CSV table of N, CA and C in Angstrom, one decimal:
chain,number,residue,atom,x,y,z
A,1,MET,N,-7.3,-38.3,-72.2
A,1,MET,CA,-6.6,-37.8,-73.3
A,1,MET,C,-5.2,-38.4,-73.2
A,2,ARG,N,-4.5,-38.5,-74.4
A,2,ARG,CA,-3.2,-39.1,-74.5
A,2,ARG,C,-2.1,-38.0,-74.4
A,3,PRO,N,-1.0,-38.4,-73.9
A,3,PRO,CA,0.1,-37.4,-73.8
A,3,PRO,C,0.7,-37.2,-75.2
A,4,HIS,N,1.2,-36.0,-75.4
A,4,HIS,CA,1.8,-35.7,-76.7
A,4,HIS,C,3.3,-36.0,-76.8
A,5,ASN,N,3.7,-37.0,-76.2
A,5,ASN,CA,5.1,-37.5,-76.2
A,5,ASN,C,5.3,-38.4,-77.4
A,6,LEU,N,5.6,-37.8,-78.6
A,6,LEU,CA,5.8,-38.6,-79.8
A,6,LEU,C,7.3,-38.9,-80.0
A,7,SER,N,7.6,-40.1,-80.1
A,7,SER,CA,9.1,-40.5,-80.3
A,7,SER,C,9.5,-40.4,-81.7
A,8,TRP,N,8.6,-40.2,-82.6
A,8,TRP,CA,8.9,-40.2,-84.1
A,8,TRP,C,9.1,-38.8,-84.6
A,9,ALA,N,9.0,-37.8,-83.8
A,9,ALA,CA,9.1,-36.4,-84.3
A,9,ALA,C,10.5,-36.1,-84.8
A,10,PRO,N,10.6,-35.2,-85.8
A,10,PRO,CA,12.0,-34.9,-86.4
A,10,PRO,C,12.9,-34.3,-85.4
A,11,ALA,N,14.1,-34.5,-85.5
A,11,ALA,CA,15.1,-33.9,-84.6
A,11,ALA,C,15.3,-32.5,-84.9
A,12,PRO,N,15.5,-31.6,-84.0
A,12,PRO,CA,15.8,-30.2,-84.3
A,12,PRO,C,17.1,-30.0,-85.0
A,13,THR,N,17.2,-28.9,-85.8
A,13,THR,CA,18.4,-28.7,-86.5
A,13,THR,C,19.6,-28.7,-85.6
A,14,GLY,N,20.7,-29.3,-86.1
A,14,GLY,CA,21.9,-29.3,-85.4
A,14,GLY,C,22.0,-30.5,-84.4
A,15,ALA,N,20.9,-31.2,-84.2
A,15,ALA,CA,20.9,-32.3,-83.3
A,15,ALA,C,21.6,-33.5,-83.9
A,16,HIS,N,22.2,-34.4,-83.1
A,16,HIS,CA,22.9,-35.5,-83.6
A,16,HIS,C,21.9,-36.7,-83.7
A,17,CYS,N,22.1,-37.5,-84.8
A,17,CYS,CA,21.2,-38.7,-85.0
A,17,CYS,C,22.0,-39.8,-84.4
A,18,PRO,N,21.3,-40.8,-83.9
A,18,PRO,CA,21.9,-42.0,-83.4
A,18,PRO,C,22.6,-42.8,-84.5
A,19,ASP,N,23.6,-43.5,-84.2
A,19,ASP,CA,24.3,-44.3,-85.2
A,19,ASP,C,23.4,-45.2,-85.9
A,20,GLY,N,23.6,-45.4,-87.2
A,20,GLY,CA,22.8,-46.2,-88.0
A,20,GLY,C,21.7,-45.5,-88.7
A,21,GLN,N,21.5,-44.2,-88.4
A,21,GLN,CA,20.4,-43.4,-89.0
A,21,GLN,C,20.9,-42.3,-89.8
A,22,ARG,N,22.2,-42.2,-90.1
A,22,ARG,CA,22.7,-41.1,-90.9
A,22,ARG,C,23.6,-41.7,-92.0
A,23,GLY,N,23.8,-41.0,-93.1
A,23,GLY,CA,24.7,-41.4,-94.1
A,23,GLY,C,23.9,-42.1,-95.2
A,24,PHE,N,24.7,-42.8,-96.1
A,24,PHE,CA,24.1,-43.5,-97.2
A,24,PHE,C,24.1,-45.0,-97.0
A,25,THR,N,23.1,-45.6,-97.6
A,25,THR,CA,23.1,-47.1,-97.5
A,25,THR,C,24.1,-47.7,-98.5
A,26,LEU,N,24.4,-48.9,-98.3
A,26,LEU,CA,25.3,-49.6,-99.2
A,26,LEU,C,24.8,-49.7,-100.6
A,27,VAL,N,23.5,-49.8,-100.8
A,27,VAL,CA,22.9,-49.9,-102.1
A,27,VAL,C,23.0,-48.6,-102.8
A,28,GLU,N,22.8,-47.5,-102.1
A,28,GLU,CA,23.0,-46.1,-102.7
A,28,GLU,C,24.4,-45.9,-103.2
A,29,LEU,N,25.4,-46.3,-102.4
A,29,LEU,CA,26.8,-46.2,-102.8
A,29,LEU,C,27.1,-47.0,-104.0
A,30,MET,N,26.6,-48.2,-104.0
A,30,MET,CA,26.8,-49.1,-105.2
A,30,MET,C,26.2,-48.6,-106.4
A,31,VAL,N,25.0,-48.0,-106.4
A,31,VAL,CA,24.4,-47.4,-107.5
A,31,VAL,C,25.3,-46.2,-108.0
A,32,VAL,N,25.7,-45.4,-107.1
A,32,VAL,CA,26.6,-44.2,-107.5
A,32,VAL,C,27.9,-44.7,-108.2
A,33,LEU,N,28.5,-45.7,-107.6
A,33,LEU,CA,29.7,-46.3,-108.2
A,33,LEU,C,29.5,-46.9,-109.6
A,34,ALA,N,28.4,-47.5,-109.7
A,34,ALA,CA,28.0,-48.1,-111.1
A,34,ALA,C,27.8,-47.0,-112.1
A,35,ILE,N,27.2,-45.9,-111.7
A,35,ILE,CA,27.0,-44.8,-112.7
A,35,ILE,C,28.3,-44.2,-113.0
A,36,LEU,N,29.2,-44.0,-112.0
A,36,LEU,CA,30.5,-43.4,-112.3
A,36,LEU,C,31.3,-44.4,-113.2
A,37,ALA,N,31.3,-45.7,-113.0
A,37,ALA,CA,32.0,-46.6,-113.8
A,37,ALA,C,31.5,-46.6,-115.3
A,38,LEU,N,30.2,-46.5,-115.5
A,38,LEU,CA,29.7,-46.4,-116.8
A,38,LEU,C,30.1,-45.1,-117.5
A,39,ALA,N,30.1,-44.0,-116.8
A,39,ALA,CA,30.6,-42.7,-117.3
A,39,ALA,C,32.0,-42.7,-117.7
A,40,ALA,N,32.9,-43.3,-116.8
A,40,ALA,CA,34.3,-43.4,-117.1
A,40,ALA,C,34.5,-44.3,-118.3
A,41,ALA,N,33.8,-45.4,-118.4
A,41,ALA,CA,34.0,-46.3,-119.6
A,41,ALA,C,33.6,-45.6,-120.9
A,42,ALA,N,32.5,-44.8,-120.8
A,42,ALA,CA,32.1,-44.1,-122.0
A,42,ALA,C,33.2,-43.1,-122.4
A,43,VAL,N,33.8,-42.4,-121.5
A,43,VAL,CA,34.9,-41.4,-121.8
A,43,VAL,C,36.1,-42.1,-122.4
A,44,VAL,N,36.5,-43.2,-121.8
A,44,VAL,CA,37.7,-43.9,-122.2
A,44,VAL,C,37.4,-44.5,-123.7
A,45,LEU,N,36.3,-44.9,-124.0
A,45,LEU,CA,36.0,-45.5,-125.3
A,45,LEU,C,35.9,-44.4,-126.4
A,46,THR,N,35.7,-43.2,-126.0
A,46,THR,CA,35.6,-42.1,-127.0
A,46,THR,C,37.0,-41.5,-127.2
A,47,ILE,N,37.9,-41.8,-126.4
A,47,ILE,CA,39.3,-41.2,-126.7
A,47,ILE,C,39.9,-42.0,-127.8
A,48,PRO,N,40.3,-41.4,-128.9
A,48,PRO,CA,40.8,-42.1,-130.0
A,48,PRO,C,42.3,-42.5,-129.7
A,49,GLY,N,42.5,-43.8,-129.8
A,49,GLY,CA,43.9,-44.3,-129.7
A,49,GLY,C,44.5,-44.4,-131.1
A,50,ASP,N,45.8,-44.6,-131.1
A,50,ASP,CA,46.5,-44.7,-132.4
A,50,ASP,C,46.0,-45.9,-133.2
A,51,GLU,N,45.8,-47.0,-132.5
A,51,GLU,CA,45.4,-48.2,-133.2
A,51,GLU,C,44.0,-48.1,-133.8
A,52,ARG,N,43.1,-47.5,-133.0
A,52,ARG,CA,41.7,-47.3,-133.5
A,52,ARG,C,41.7,-46.3,-134.7
A,53,THR,N,42.5,-45.2,-134.6
A,53,THR,CA,42.5,-44.2,-135.6
A,53,THR,C,43.1,-44.8,-136.9
A,54,VAL,N,44.2,-45.5,-136.8
A,54,VAL,CA,44.8,-46.1,-138.0
A,54,VAL,C,43.8,-47.2,-138.6
A,55,ARG,N,43.2,-48.0,-137.8
A,55,ARG,CA,42.2,-49.0,-138.3
A,55,ARG,C,41.1,-48.3,-139.0
A,56,SER,N,40.5,-47.3,-138.4
A,56,SER,CA,39.4,-46.6,-139.1
A,56,SER,C,39.8,-45.9,-140.4
A,57,GLU,N,41.0,-45.4,-140.4
A,57,GLU,CA,41.4,-44.7,-141.6
A,57,GLU,C,41.7,-45.8,-142.7
A,58,ALA,N,42.2,-46.9,-142.3
A,58,ALA,CA,42.4,-48.0,-143.3
A,58,ALA,C,41.1,-48.5,-143.8
A,59,ASP,N,40.1,-48.7,-143.0
A,59,ASP,CA,38.8,-49.1,-143.4
A,59,ASP,C,38.2,-48.1,-144.4
A,60,ARG,N,38.3,-46.8,-144.1
A,60,ARG,CA,37.8,-45.7,-144.9
A,60,ARG,C,38.5,-45.8,-146.3
A,61,LEU,N,39.8,-45.9,-146.3
A,61,LEU,CA,40.6,-46.0,-147.6
A,61,LEU,C,40.2,-47.2,-148.4
A,62,ALA,N,40.0,-48.4,-147.7
A,62,ALA,CA,39.6,-49.6,-148.5
A,62,ALA,C,38.2,-49.4,-149.1
A,63,GLY,N,37.3,-48.8,-148.4
A,63,GLY,CA,36.0,-48.5,-148.9
A,63,GLY,C,36.0,-47.6,-150.1
A,64,ARG,N,36.8,-46.6,-150.0
A,64,ARG,CA,36.9,-45.6,-151.1
A,64,ARG,C,37.6,-46.2,-152.3
A,65,LEU,N,38.6,-47.0,-152.1
A,65,LEU,CA,39.3,-47.7,-153.2
A,65,LEU,C,38.3,-48.6,-153.9
A,66,ALA,N,37.5,-49.4,-153.2
A,66,ALA,CA,36.5,-50.2,-153.8
A,66,ALA,C,35.5,-49.4,-154.6
A,67,ALA,N,35.1,-48.3,-154.0
A,67,ALA,CA,34.1,-47.4,-154.8
A,67,ALA,C,34.8,-46.9,-156.0
A,68,ALA,N,36.0,-46.5,-156.0
A,68,ALA,CA,36.7,-46.0,-157.2
A,68,ALA,C,36.8,-47.1,-158.3
A,69,ARG,N,37.1,-48.4,-157.8
A,69,ARG,CA,37.1,-49.5,-158.8
A,69,ARG,C,35.7,-49.6,-159.4
A,70,ASP,N,34.6,-49.5,-158.6
A,70,ASP,CA,33.3,-49.7,-159.1
A,70,ASP,C,33.0,-48.6,-160.2
A,71,VAL,N,33.4,-47.3,-159.9
A,71,VAL,CA,33.2,-46.2,-160.8
A,71,VAL,C,33.9,-46.5,-162.1
A,72,ALA,N,35.1,-47.1,-162.1
A,72,ALA,CA,35.9,-47.4,-163.3
A,72,ALA,C,35.1,-48.4,-164.1
A,73,VAL,N,34.5,-49.4,-163.5
A,73,VAL,CA,33.7,-50.4,-164.2
A,73,VAL,C,32.4,-49.8,-164.8
A,74,ILE,N,31.7,-49.0,-163.9
A,74,ILE,CA,30.4,-48.5,-164.4
A,74,ILE,C,30.6,-47.5,-165.5
A,75,GLU,N,31.6,-46.6,-165.4
A,75,GLU,CA,31.8,-45.6,-166.4
A,75,GLU,C,32.6,-46.1,-167.6
A,76,GLY,N,33.3,-47.3,-167.4
A,76,GLY,CA,34.1,-47.8,-168.5
A,76,GLY,C,35.3,-47.0,-168.8
A,77,ARG,N,35.9,-46.4,-167.8
A,77,ARG,CA,37.1,-45.6,-168.0
A,77,ARG,C,38.1,-45.8,-166.8
A,78,SER,N,39.3,-45.5,-167.0
A,78,SER,CA,40.3,-45.6,-166.0
A,78,SER,C,40.1,-44.7,-164.8
A,79,VAL,N,40.4,-45.1,-163.6
A,79,VAL,CA,40.3,-44.3,-162.4
A,79,VAL,C,41.6,-44.5,-161.7
A,80,ALA,N,42.2,-43.4,-161.2
A,80,ALA,CA,43.5,-43.5,-160.5
A,80,ALA,C,43.3,-42.9,-159.1
A,81,VAL,N,44.1,-43.4,-158.2
A,81,VAL,CA,44.1,-42.9,-156.8
A,81,VAL,C,45.6,-42.5,-156.6
A,82,ASN,N,45.8,-41.2,-156.3
A,82,ASN,CA,47.1,-40.6,-156.1
A,82,ASN,C,47.4,-40.4,-154.6
A,83,PHE,N,48.5,-40.9,-154.2
A,83,PHE,CA,48.9,-40.8,-152.8
A,83,PHE,C,50.0,-39.8,-152.6
A,84,ALA,N,50.0,-39.2,-151.5
A,84,ALA,CA,51.1,-38.2,-151.1
A,84,ALA,C,51.2,-38.3,-149.6
A,85,PRO,N,52.3,-37.8,-149.0
A,85,PRO,CA,52.5,-37.9,-147.6
A,85,PRO,C,51.4,-37.2,-146.8
A,86,SER,N,50.7,-36.2,-147.5
A,86,SER,CA,49.7,-35.4,-146.8
A,86,SER,C,48.3,-36.0,-147.0
A,87,GLY,N,48.0,-36.9,-148.0
A,87,GLY,CA,46.7,-37.5,-148.2
A,87,GLY,C,46.6,-38.1,-149.5
A,88,TYR,N,45.4,-38.2,-150.0
A,88,TYR,CA,45.2,-38.9,-151.3
A,88,TYR,C,43.9,-38.3,-152.0
A,89,GLY,N,43.9,-38.5,-153.3
A,89,GLY,CA,42.8,-38.0,-154.1
A,89,GLY,C,42.5,-38.9,-155.3
A,90,PHE,N,41.4,-38.7,-156.0
A,90,PHE,CA,40.9,-39.6,-157.1
A,90,PHE,C,40.8,-38.8,-158.4
A,91,GLU,N,41.2,-39.5,-159.5
A,91,GLU,CA,41.1,-38.9,-160.8
A,91,GLU,C,40.5,-40.0,-161.8
A,92,ARG,N,39.9,-39.5,-162.8
A,92,ARG,CA,39.4,-40.4,-163.9
A,92,ARG,C,40.0,-39.8,-165.2
A,93,ARG,N,40.1,-40.7,-166.2
A,93,ARG,CA,40.6,-40.4,-167.5
A,93,ARG,C,39.4,-40.0,-168.4
A,94,VAL,N,39.4,-38.8,-168.8
A,94,VAL,CA,38.3,-38.3,-169.7
A,94,VAL,C,39.0,-37.6,-170.9
A,95,GLU,N,38.7,-38.2,-172.1
A,95,GLU,CA,39.2,-37.7,-173.4
A,95,GLU,C,40.7,-37.5,-173.3
A,96,GLY,N,41.4,-38.5,-172.8
A,96,GLY,CA,42.8,-38.5,-172.8
A,96,GLY,C,43.5,-37.7,-171.7
A,97,ALA,N,42.7,-37.0,-170.9
A,97,ALA,CA,43.3,-36.2,-169.8
A,97,ALA,C,42.8,-36.7,-168.4
A,98,TRP,N,43.6,-36.6,-167.4
A,98,TRP,CA,43.2,-36.9,-166.0
A,98,TRP,C,42.4,-35.7,-165.4
A,99,GLN,N,41.3,-36.0,-164.9
A,99,GLN,CA,40.5,-35.0,-164.2
A,99,GLN,C,40.0,-35.5,-162.8
A,100,PRO,N,39.8,-34.6,-161.9
A,100,PRO,CA,39.4,-35.0,-160.6
A,100,PRO,C,38.0,-35.8,-160.7
A,101,LEU,N,37.9,-36.8,-159.9
A,101,LEU,CA,36.7,-37.6,-159.9
A,101,LEU,C,35.6,-36.8,-159.1
A,102,PRO,N,34.5,-36.6,-159.7
A,102,PRO,CA,33.5,-35.7,-159.0
A,102,PRO,C,32.8,-36.5,-157.9
A,103,GLY,N,32.2,-35.8,-157.0
A,103,GLY,CA,31.4,-36.5,-155.9
A,103,GLY,C,32.1,-36.3,-154.6
A,104,ARG,N,31.2,-36.2,-153.6
A,104,ARG,CA,31.7,-36.0,-152.2
A,104,ARG,C,32.6,-37.1,-151.8
A,105,ALA,N,32.2,-38.4,-152.2
A,105,ALA,CA,32.9,-39.5,-151.7
A,105,ALA,C,34.4,-39.6,-152.3
A,106,PHE,N,34.6,-38.8,-153.3
A,106,PHE,CA,35.9,-38.9,-153.9
A,106,PHE,C,36.7,-37.5,-153.8
A,107,GLU,N,36.3,-36.7,-152.8
A,107,GLU,CA,37.1,-35.5,-152.5
A,107,GLU,C,38.5,-35.9,-152.0
A,108,GLN,N,39.4,-34.9,-152.2
A,108,GLN,CA,40.7,-35.1,-151.7
A,108,GLN,C,40.6,-35.3,-150.2
A,109,ARG,N,41.4,-36.2,-149.6
A,109,ARG,CA,41.3,-36.5,-148.2
A,109,ARG,C,42.7,-36.4,-147.6
A,110,ASN,N,42.9,-35.6,-146.6
A,110,ASN,CA,44.2,-35.5,-145.9
A,110,ASN,C,44.2,-36.6,-144.8
A,111,TRP,N,45.4,-37.1,-144.5
A,111,TRP,CA,45.6,-38.1,-143.5
A,111,TRP,C,45.3,-37.4,-142.1
A,112,PRO,N,44.7,-38.0,-141.2
A,112,PRO,CA,44.6,-37.4,-139.8
A,112,PRO,C,46.0,-37.2,-139.3
A,113,GLY,N,46.1,-36.2,-138.4
A,113,GLY,CA,47.5,-35.8,-137.9
A,113,GLY,C,48.3,-37.0,-137.3
A,114,ASP,N,47.7,-38.0,-136.7
A,114,ASP,CA,48.5,-39.1,-136.1
A,114,ASP,C,48.6,-40.3,-137.0
A,115,VAL,N,48.2,-40.2,-138.3
A,115,VAL,CA,48.3,-41.3,-139.3
A,115,VAL,C,49.3,-40.8,-140.3
A,116,ARG,N,50.2,-41.7,-140.7
A,116,ARG,CA,51.1,-41.4,-141.8
A,116,ARG,C,51.1,-42.5,-142.8
A,117,PHE,N,51.4,-42.1,-144.0
A,117,PHE,CA,51.3,-43.0,-145.2
A,117,PHE,C,52.7,-43.6,-145.3
A,118,VAL,N,52.8,-44.9,-145.4
A,118,VAL,CA,54.0,-45.7,-145.6
A,118,VAL,C,53.8,-46.6,-146.8
A,119,ALA,N,54.6,-46.5,-147.8
A,119,ALA,CA,54.5,-47.3,-149.0
A,119,ALA,C,54.6,-48.8,-148.6
A,120,GLY,N,53.7,-49.6,-149.1
A,120,GLY,CA,53.8,-51.1,-148.9
A,120,GLY,C,54.9,-51.8,-149.8
A,121,ASP,N,55.2,-51.2,-150.9
A,121,ASP,CA,56.1,-51.9,-151.8
A,121,ASP,C,57.5,-51.4,-151.6
A,122,GLY,N,57.7,-50.5,-150.6
A,122,GLY,CA,59.1,-50.0,-150.3
A,122,GLY,C,59.6,-48.9,-151.3
A,123,GLN,N,58.8,-48.7,-152.4
A,123,GLN,CA,59.3,-47.7,-153.3
A,123,GLN,C,58.4,-46.5,-153.3
A,124,GLY,N,57.5,-46.4,-152.4
A,124,GLY,CA,56.7,-45.2,-152.3
A,124,GLY,C,55.6,-45.2,-153.3
A,125,VAL,N,54.7,-46.2,-153.3
A,125,VAL,CA,53.6,-46.3,-154.2
A,125,VAL,C,52.9,-44.9,-154.2
A,126,SER,N,52.8,-44.3,-155.3
A,126,SER,CA,52.1,-43.0,-155.3
A,126,SER,C,50.8,-43.0,-156.1
A,127,ARG,N,50.6,-44.1,-156.8
A,127,ARG,CA,49.3,-44.2,-157.6
A,127,ARG,C,48.9,-45.6,-157.7
A,128,ILE,N,47.6,-45.8,-157.6
A,128,ILE,CA,46.9,-47.1,-157.8
A,128,ILE,C,45.9,-46.8,-159.0
A,129,LEU,N,46.0,-47.6,-160.0
A,129,LEU,CA,45.2,-47.5,-161.2
A,129,LEU,C,44.2,-48.6,-161.3
A,130,PHE,N,43.0,-48.3,-161.6
A,130,PHE,CA,41.9,-49.3,-162.0
A,130,PHE,C,41.6,-49.0,-163.4
A,131,ASP,N,41.7,-50.0,-164.3
A,131,ASP,CA,41.3,-49.8,-165.7
A,131,ASP,C,39.8,-50.0,-165.8
A,132,ARG,N,39.3,-49.9,-167.0
A,132,ARG,CA,37.9,-49.8,-167.3
A,132,ARG,C,37.1,-51.1,-166.9
A,133,VAL,N,37.8,-52.2,-166.7
A,133,VAL,CA,37.2,-53.4,-166.3
A,133,VAL,C,37.4,-53.7,-164.8
A,134,GLY,N,38.0,-52.7,-164.1
A,134,GLY,CA,38.2,-52.8,-162.6
A,134,GLY,C,39.4,-53.5,-162.2
A,135,THR,N,40.3,-53.9,-163.1
A,135,THR,CA,41.5,-54.6,-162.6
A,135,THR,C,42.6,-53.5,-162.4
A,136,SER,N,43.7,-54.0,-161.8
A,136,SER,CA,44.8,-53.1,-161.5
A,136,SER,C,46.0,-53.7,-162.2
A,137,PRO,N,46.8,-53.0,-162.9
A,137,PRO,CA,47.9,-53.5,-163.7
A,137,PRO,C,48.9,-54.3,-162.8
A,138,THR,N,49.1,-53.9,-161.6
A,138,THR,CA,50.0,-54.6,-160.7
A,138,THR,C,49.4,-54.6,-159.3
A,139,PRO,N,49.6,-55.7,-158.5
A,139,PRO,CA,49.1,-55.7,-157.2
A,139,PRO,C,49.9,-54.7,-156.4
A,140,GLN,N,49.2,-54.0,-155.5
A,140,GLN,CA,49.9,-53.0,-154.7
A,140,GLN,C,49.4,-53.0,-153.3
A,141,SER,N,50.2,-52.4,-152.4
A,141,SER,CA,49.8,-52.3,-151.0
A,141,SER,C,50.0,-50.9,-150.5
A,142,VAL,N,49.2,-50.4,-149.6
A,142,VAL,CA,49.4,-49.1,-149.0
A,142,VAL,C,49.4,-49.4,-147.5
A,143,VAL,N,50.4,-48.9,-146.8
A,143,VAL,CA,50.5,-49.2,-145.4
A,143,VAL,C,50.3,-47.8,-144.7
A,144,LEU,N,49.4,-47.8,-143.7
A,144,LEU,CA,49.2,-46.7,-142.8
A,144,LEU,C,49.7,-47.0,-141.5
A,145,ALA,N,50.4,-46.0,-140.8
A,145,ALA,CA,51.0,-46.2,-139.5
A,145,ALA,C,50.6,-45.1,-138.6
A,146,GLY,N,50.6,-45.4,-137.3
A,146,GLY,CA,50.4,-44.3,-136.3
A,146,GLY,C,50.8,-44.9,-135.0
A,147,GLY,N,51.8,-44.3,-134.3
A,147,GLY,CA,52.3,-44.9,-133.1
A,147,GLY,C,52.8,-46.3,-133.4
A,148,ASP,N,52.4,-47.3,-132.6
A,148,ASP,CA,52.8,-48.7,-132.8
A,148,ASP,C,51.9,-49.4,-133.8
A,149,ALA,N,50.8,-48.8,-134.2
A,149,ALA,CA,49.8,-49.5,-135.1
A,149,ALA,C,50.2,-49.4,-136.5
A,150,ARG,N,49.9,-50.5,-137.3
A,150,ARG,CA,50.1,-50.5,-138.7
A,150,ARG,C,49.0,-51.2,-139.3
A,151,GLU,N,48.4,-50.7,-140.4
A,151,GLU,CA,47.4,-51.4,-141.2
A,151,GLU,C,47.7,-51.3,-142.6
A,152,THR,N,47.4,-52.4,-143.3
A,152,THR,CA,47.7,-52.5,-144.8
A,152,THR,C,46.4,-52.6,-145.6
A,153,VAL,N,46.4,-51.9,-146.6
A,153,VAL,CA,45.3,-52.0,-147.6
A,153,VAL,C,45.9,-52.5,-148.9
A,154,ARG,N,45.4,-53.6,-149.4
A,154,ARG,CA,45.9,-54.3,-150.6
A,154,ARG,C,44.9,-54.2,-151.8
A,155,VAL,N,45.5,-54.0,-152.9
A,155,VAL,CA,44.7,-54.1,-154.2
A,155,VAL,C,45.4,-55.1,-155.0
A,156,SER,N,44.6,-56.2,-155.3
A,156,SER,CA,45.1,-57.3,-156.1
A,156,SER,C,45.1,-56.9,-157.6
A,157,ALA,N,45.7,-57.8,-158.4
A,157,ALA,CA,45.7,-57.6,-159.9
A,157,ALA,C,44.3,-57.7,-160.5
A,158,THR,N,43.4,-58.4,-159.8
A,158,THR,CA,42.0,-58.5,-160.2
A,158,THR,C,41.2,-57.3,-159.8
A,159,GLY,N,41.8,-56.4,-159.0
A,159,GLY,CA,41.1,-55.2,-158.5
A,159,GLY,C,40.4,-55.4,-157.2
A,160,GLU,N,40.6,-56.5,-156.6
A,160,GLU,CA,40.0,-56.8,-155.2
A,160,GLU,C,40.7,-56.0,-154.2
A,161,VAL,N,40.0,-55.3,-153.4
A,161,VAL,CA,40.5,-54.5,-152.3
A,161,VAL,C,40.3,-55.2,-151.0
A,162,SER,N,41.4,-55.3,-150.2
A,162,SER,CA,41.3,-56.0,-148.9
A,162,SER,C,42.1,-55.2,-147.9
A,163,ARG,N,41.8,-55.5,-146.6
A,163,ARG,CA,42.5,-54.8,-145.6
A,163,ARG,C,42.9,-55.8,-144.5
A,164,GLY,N,44.1,-55.6,-144.0
A,164,GLY,CA,44.6,-56.5,-143.0
A,164,GLY,C,45.8,-55.8,-142.4
A,165,GLN,N,46.4,-56.6,-141.4
A,165,GLN,CA,47.6,-56.0,-140.7
A,165,GLN,C,48.8,-56.4,-141.4
């Protein structure tokens, strides 16, 4: 019969393990660090910065201006966009009077708290008008600012809407 002296038996609770048999391996530590780095990057990318907020608001404004121009052409009537320090809204001319433009896309929009409206023409442009063929009587610019970031949305005399810095 063989002796029951097994060297592989688990150590009793509280016993010390020889060096090299306790702790984490380098691979395990690297995996944990990689997961933490990915989580930190995801958090940092979701924090809105001034530049990102201003850029996204300028993109939104440019898209809504282009949609308003399209409505003017489709309906064959003038459409106006009114600007204020607090936000902007859309109107259309119906039977000689200005009325709010219907539709969720054209609801009154307030500027986000960290974005402010700055007139591009220096005179406080308060209205952009698209006539029934989609042109604008005069080229105009709207400048949005927040922190150090500035974005410009331009409307040409032909009604083309563009965005740039």
